């Protein structure tokens, strides 16, 4: 078929995407092409995230078609970009840069982000600003003359900071404004002088998170994302995307933590007790109902009826993970009294279901805290889904510098 | 690497399940609107409260409008046998709305359970069974499966009725839902060759229906006693057991949709009440303790909807996963409906304890539904066998 190169091409459908995947595989045999080279070629072919614009890793296709591409490439044995290792970049930095970034920023950052050549972390939470994130105290002051920003403060719970090349950062640029209004959003170079990353050893013994100390860190104004003082609005994009990452549709039964407990139950009849049997069956039912709810959410998203159920998924996941892993420790009896390894390691990625039952039990405690505590999410459901009135607020219109801390 | 991370080969639980359609189609939403609009006009809480005190909670005009007028009674019956040729997915939507209205209606017992029992006998056109089905399908008559309402699918009910010479029945069945309203009773009875299913006209000589005082006033119960009552066999030992199992399975699977409707009404009403009710100079719904309870209830309802839809879809598609889908739906939705109704009473405060407020209709319905067609615990026990999580042997 003759094509007019100048005319804008319509977004490809599933068959069009399959053709593009075949073209990519023909030009870059996964068996012989180095991993990063293949990933760069995939990005340039618009097959990284198909719903992104052309030239930025996508083709403007419906997001639901990404699965088509992923399935074909997986079947062909193509390398993936290890999304677990670069989850913060993919899930949080990328959609925010896409929405608020300048053309230069998008061109500069999205490709190495997607290929994993540059890992991202998120400098949001602070020791005094967790659930009340907008109370943050890290300061960014603009320098006369250069126009650079000079940042001082401390961040906490920073996953991947020890391997990250870049960070998304929110900092206070106007303490005279109420707390939500004086914040600005930056892209921070983690290799700059003044950035110090210290491991934060956790309940599990390992250091999956870090503390990040920022002392006189200089950030050029070209690495500001969005308008000065608009950082809270920009951060909402990041935070909303944090909870959207629910895969839809093809979760296998017993696909999560319940599978581990069920497998142990089947293989170790000597461990069975009547009490544990009752609890296991109850949790199996809840896990299956949660799996079905995730499928339903995926089907809603695919037909363009996104619901607020994503928040429900996160809440339900946290509670189930905690209950199931708690049951596992008891089920394993003497084995449950031991722990695999308390060595402080700094893992490359988060693994909720890896290691042993004791680790799973301890790590799952974080599921109801990270990404929004269950209490905050319940408030969100109550106010935004059910329409219940908010708690009375005393901090909304008060300049940040006058708030009690 | 520890033993727990090496990945165990599973024996029987399959890794990949058929992907069910858990959404509502446009046609299903249209059906919902029509049923809801009818129930809003004709079956408001005040009307239900007034009727339940008469001892005859069913409004025959409402049943005619729903069953015959809208064709709801025949949804599960093929067109060749006089029905609508729809599926359990549509029937589930009707039941969601009936649950939302706490509507007294023989829909579940007649249009679902009795119809499924008769369909499972393999009725051929022109037979008496086909005629009976046609009558049920157009809502002219109703039928009830004569088993105690607590009977779980898959459990073999005690044979309390015997079929003697000429198929005359003798014996008693306790606690049959909607028996007093049914024109025909479908009675499992031990005959000469084993368990059979028999049709008995409720008005026939030798049939005594004794109403009980039910916990749930919107779904009356009665004992059905047979003293040499004339009956017609509809399924012999070769088919009766499977027919009863299928009927109870469909009943339990679709009861989950009724339970979903109950839970949704309870949540919606409680949210409305807590937004309007002021104490301590604030709407009580602004207090976090209440907000979190309501949000947690919403969370349960999200998965209850998925579980109920899954059971309806499994029934509609004849999925091999049906027994698991039904057990999961009952185990989850029973609990959710009861919790929603209990929260509804509690969060309404004193008004929730009164007879005038409809909250008690939903609490009674939810609690009775949680016992009907197998408790949540019975369904969890069934799962133990279905998904290979056996009980301790010691």
CSV table of N, CA, C and O in Angstrom, one decimal, chain A residues 152-209:
chain,number,residue,atom,x,y,z
A,152,UNK,N,18.2,22.3,50.6
A,152,UNK,CA,18.7,21.8,51.9
A,152,UNK,C,17.5,21.1,52.6
A,152,UNK,O,16.4,21.6,52.6
A,153,UNK,N,17.8,19.8,53.1
A,153,UNK,CA,16.7,19.1,53.8
A,153,UNK,C,17.0,17.7,53.9
A,153,UNK,O,18.1,17.2,53.6
A,154,UNK,N,16.0,16.9,54.4
A,154,UNK,CA,16.2,15.5,54.6
A,154,UNK,C,15.0,14.8,54.1
A,154,UNK,O,13.8,15.1,54.4
A,155,UNK,N,15.2,13.7,53.3
A,155,UNK,CA,14.1,12.9,52.9
A,155,UNK,C,14.3,11.5,53.5
A,155,UNK,O,15.3,11.1,53.9
A,156,UNK,N,13.2,10.7,53.4
A,156,UNK,CA,13.2,9.4,54.0
A,156,UNK,C,12.4,8.4,53.3
A,156,UNK,O,11.5,8.8,52.5
A,157,UNK,N,12.5,7.1,53.6
A,157,UNK,CA,11.8,6.0,52.9
A,157,UNK,C,12.1,6.0,51.4
A,157,UNK,O,11.3,5.7,50.6
A,158,UNK,N,13.3,6.3,51.0
A,158,UNK,CA,13.6,6.4,49.6
A,158,UNK,C,14.1,5.1,49.0
A,158,UNK,O,15.3,4.8,49.1
A,159,UNK,N,13.2,4.4,48.4
A,159,UNK,CA,13.6,3.1,47.7
A,159,UNK,C,14.5,3.4,46.6
A,159,UNK,O,14.3,4.4,45.9
A,160,UNK,N,15.5,2.6,46.4
A,160,UNK,CA,16.4,2.7,45.2
A,160,UNK,C,17.3,3.9,45.2
A,160,UNK,O,18.0,4.1,44.2
A,161,UNK,N,17.3,4.7,46.3
A,161,UNK,CA,18.2,5.9,46.2
A,161,UNK,C,19.7,5.5,46.0
A,161,UNK,O,20.4,6.2,45.4
A,162,UNK,N,20.0,4.3,46.5
A,162,UNK,CA,21.4,3.8,46.4
A,162,UNK,C,21.8,3.4,45.0
A,162,UNK,O,23.0,3.2,44.7
A,163,UNK,N,20.8,3.2,44.2
A,163,UNK,CA,21.1,2.8,42.8
A,163,UNK,C,20.6,3.9,41.8
A,163,UNK,O,20.8,3.7,40.6
A,164,UNK,N,20.0,4.9,42.3
A,164,UNK,CA,19.3,5.9,41.4
A,164,UNK,C,20.3,6.9,40.8
A,164,UNK,O,21.2,7.4,41.5
A,165,UNK,N,20.0,7.2,39.6
A,165,UNK,CA,20.8,8.3,38.9
A,165,UNK,C,20.0,9.6,39.0
A,165,UNK,O,20.6,10.7,39.1
A,166,UNK,N,18.7,9.5,39.1
A,166,UNK,CA,17.9,10.7,39.1
A,166,UNK,C,16.8,10.6,40.2
A,166,UNK,O,16.4,9.4,40.5
A,167,UNK,N,16.3,11.7,40.7
A,167,UNK,CA,15.2,11.7,41.6
A,167,UNK,C,14.1,12.7,41.2
A,167,UNK,O,14.5,13.8,40.7
A,168,UNK,N,12.9,12.4,41.5
A,168,UNK,CA,11.8,13.4,41.5
A,168,UNK,C,11.8,13.9,42.9
A,168,UNK,O,11.8,13.2,43.9
A,169,UNK,N,11.7,15.2,43.0
A,169,UNK,CA,11.9,15.9,44.3
A,169,UNK,C,10.9,17.0,44.5
A,169,UNK,O,10.6,17.8,43.6
A,170,UNK,N,10.2,17.0,45.7
A,170,UNK,CA,9.4,18.2,45.9
A,170,UNK,C,10.0,18.9,47.1
A,170,UNK,O,10.5,18.3,48.1
A,171,UNK,N,10.1,20.3,47.0
A,171,UNK,CA,10.7,21.1,48.0
A,171,UNK,C,9.9,22.4,48.2
A,171,UNK,O,9.2,22.8,47.3
A,172,UNK,N,10.1,23.0,49.4
A,172,UNK,CA,9.3,24.2,49.7
A,172,UNK,C,10.1,25.4,49.1
A,172,UNK,O,11.3,25.6,49.4
A,173,UNK,N,9.4,26.1,48.3
A,173,UNK,CA,10.0,27.3,47.7
A,173,UNK,C,9.4,28.6,48.2
A,173,UNK,O,10.0,29.7,48.0
A,174,UNK,N,8.3,28.5,49.0
A,174,UNK,CA,7.7,29.8,49.6
A,174,UNK,C,7.1,29.5,50.9
A,174,UNK,O,5.9,29.1,50.9
A,175,UNK,N,7.8,29.6,52.0
A,175,UNK,CA,7.2,29.3,53.3
A,175,UNK,C,6.2,30.3,53.8
A,175,UNK,O,5.5,30.0,54.8
A,176,UNK,N,6.0,31.4,53.1
A,176,UNK,CA,5.0,32.3,53.5
A,176,UNK,C,3.6,31.9,53.0
A,176,UNK,O,2.6,32.4,53.4
A,177,UNK,N,3.6,30.9,52.0
A,177,UNK,CA,2.3,30.5,51.5
A,177,UNK,C,1.7,29.3,52.4
A,177,UNK,O,2.5,28.7,53.0
A,178,UNK,N,0.4,29.1,52.3
A,178,UNK,CA,-0.1,27.9,53.0
A,178,UNK,C,0.6,26.6,52.4
A,178,UNK,O,1.1,26.7,51.3
A,179,UNK,N,0.6,25.6,53.2
A,179,UNK,CA,1.5,24.5,52.9
A,179,UNK,C,1.4,23.8,51.5
A,179,UNK,O,2.4,23.4,50.9
A,180,UNK,N,0.2,23.8,50.9
A,180,UNK,CA,0.0,23.2,49.6
A,180,UNK,C,0.5,24.1,48.5
A,180,UNK,O,0.7,23.6,47.4
A,181,UNK,N,0.6,25.4,48.8
A,181,UNK,CA,0.9,26.3,47.7
A,181,UNK,C,2.3,26.7,47.4
A,181,UNK,O,2.7,27.1,46.4
A,182,UNK,N,3.2,26.5,48.4
A,182,UNK,CA,4.5,27.0,48.3
A,182,UNK,C,5.5,25.9,47.9
A,182,UNK,O,6.7,26.0,48.2
A,183,UNK,N,5.1,24.9,47.2
A,183,UNK,CA,5.9,23.7,46.9
A,183,UNK,C,6.3,23.7,45.4
A,183,UNK,O,5.4,24.1,44.6
A,184,UNK,N,7.5,23.3,45.1
A,184,UNK,CA,7.9,23.2,43.6
A,184,UNK,C,8.5,21.9,43.4
A,184,UNK,O,9.1,21.3,44.3
A,185,UNK,N,8.3,21.4,42.2
A,185,UNK,CA,8.7,20.0,41.8
A,185,UNK,C,10.0,20.1,41.0
A,185,UNK,O,10.1,20.8,40.0
A,186,UNK,N,11.0,19.3,41.3
A,186,UNK,CA,12.3,19.3,40.6
A,186,UNK,C,12.7,17.9,40.2
A,186,UNK,O,12.3,16.9,40.8
A,187,UNK,N,13.6,17.8,39.2
A,187,UNK,CA,14.3,16.6,38.9
A,187,UNK,C,15.7,16.8,39.4
A,187,UNK,O,16.5,17.7,39.0
A,188,UNK,N,16.1,15.9,40.3
A,188,UNK,CA,17.4,16.1,41.1
A,188,UNK,C,18.4,15.0,40.6
A,188,UNK,O,18.1,13.8,40.6
A,189,UNK,N,19.6,15.5,40.3
A,189,UNK,CA,20.7,14.6,39.9
A,189,UNK,C,21.3,14.0,41.2
A,189,UNK,O,21.9,14.7,42.0
A,190,UNK,N,21.2,12.7,41.4
A,190,UNK,CA,21.6,12.1,42.6
A,190,UNK,C,23.2,12.0,42.7
A,190,UNK,O,23.7,11.7,43.8
A,191,UNK,N,23.9,12.3,41.6
A,191,UNK,CA,25.3,12.3,41.7
A,191,UNK,C,25.9,13.7,42.0
A,191,UNK,O,27.1,13.8,42.1
A,192,UNK,N,25.0,14.6,42.2
A,192,UNK,CA,25.5,16.0,42.5
A,192,UNK,C,26.1,16.1,43.9
A,192,UNK,O,25.7,15.3,44.8
A,193,UNK,N,27.1,17.0,44.1
A,193,UNK,CA,27.6,17.2,45.4
A,193,UNK,C,26.5,17.6,46.4
A,193,UNK,O,25.6,18.4,46.0
A,194,UNK,N,26.6,17.2,47.6
A,194,UNK,CA,25.6,17.5,48.6
A,194,UNK,C,24.5,16.5,48.7
A,194,UNK,O,23.7,16.6,49.7
A,195,UNK,N,24.4,15.5,47.8
A,195,UNK,CA,23.4,14.5,48.0
A,195,UNK,C,24.1,13.3,48.7
A,195,UNK,O,25.1,12.7,48.2
A,196,UNK,N,23.6,13.0,49.9
A,196,UNK,CA,24.2,11.9,50.6
A,196,UNK,C,23.1,10.8,50.9
A,196,UNK,O,22.0,11.1,51.5
A,197,UNK,N,23.3,9.6,50.5
A,197,UNK,CA,22.4,8.5,50.7
A,197,UNK,C,22.9,7.6,51.8
A,197,UNK,O,24.0,7.1,51.7
A,198,UNK,N,22.0,7.4,52.8
A,198,UNK,CA,22.4,6.5,53.9
A,198,UNK,C,21.4,5.4,54.0
A,198,UNK,O,20.2,5.6,54.0
A,199,UNK,N,21.9,4.1,54.1
A,199,UNK,CA,20.9,3.0,54.2
A,199,UNK,C,20.1,3.1,55.4
A,199,UNK,O,20.6,3.6,56.5
A,200,UNK,N,18.8,2.8,55.3
A,200,UNK,CA,17.9,2.8,56.5
A,200,UNK,C,17.5,1.3,56.8
A,200,UNK,O,16.8,0.7,56.0
A,201,UNK,N,18.2,0.8,57.8
A,201,UNK,CA,17.9,-0.6,58.1
A,201,UNK,C,16.5,-0.8,58.7
A,201,UNK,O,16.1,-0.1,59.5
A,202,UNK,N,15.9,-1.9,58.2
A,202,UNK,CA,14.5,-2.0,58.5
A,202,UNK,C,14.2,-3.2,59.4
A,202,UNK,O,15.0,-4.1,59.6
A,203,UNK,N,12.9,-3.4,59.7
A,203,UNK,CA,12.4,-4.5,60.5
A,203,UNK,C,12.8,-5.8,60.0
A,203,UNK,O,12.9,-6.8,60.7
A,204,UNK,N,13.0,-6.0,58.6
A,204,UNK,CA,13.4,-7.2,58.0
A,204,UNK,C,14.9,-7.5,58.2
A,204,UNK,O,15.4,-8.6,57.8
A,205,UNK,N,15.7,-6.5,58.6
A,205,UNK,CA,17.1,-6.6,58.7
A,205,UNK,C,17.8,-6.0,57.5
A,205,UNK,O,19.0,-5.6,57.6
A,206,UNK,N,17.1,-6.0,56.4
A,206,UNK,CA,17.8,-5.4,55.2
A,206,UNK,C,17.5,-3.9,55.1
A,206,UNK,O,16.8,-3.3,55.9
A,207,UNK,N,18.2,-3.3,54.1
A,207,UNK,CA,18.0,-1.9,53.9
A,207,UNK,C,17.5,-1.6,52.5
A,207,UNK,O,18.2,-1.4,51.6
A,208,UNK,N,16.2,-1.8,52.4
A,208,UNK,CA,15.6,-1.6,51.1
A,208,UNK,C,15.4,-0.1,50.8
A,208,UNK,O,15.4,0.4,49.7
A,209,UNK,N,15.2,0.7,51.9
A,209,UNK,CA,15.0,2.1,51.8
A,209,UNK,C,16.3,2.8,52.3
A,209,UNK,O,17.2,2.2,52.8
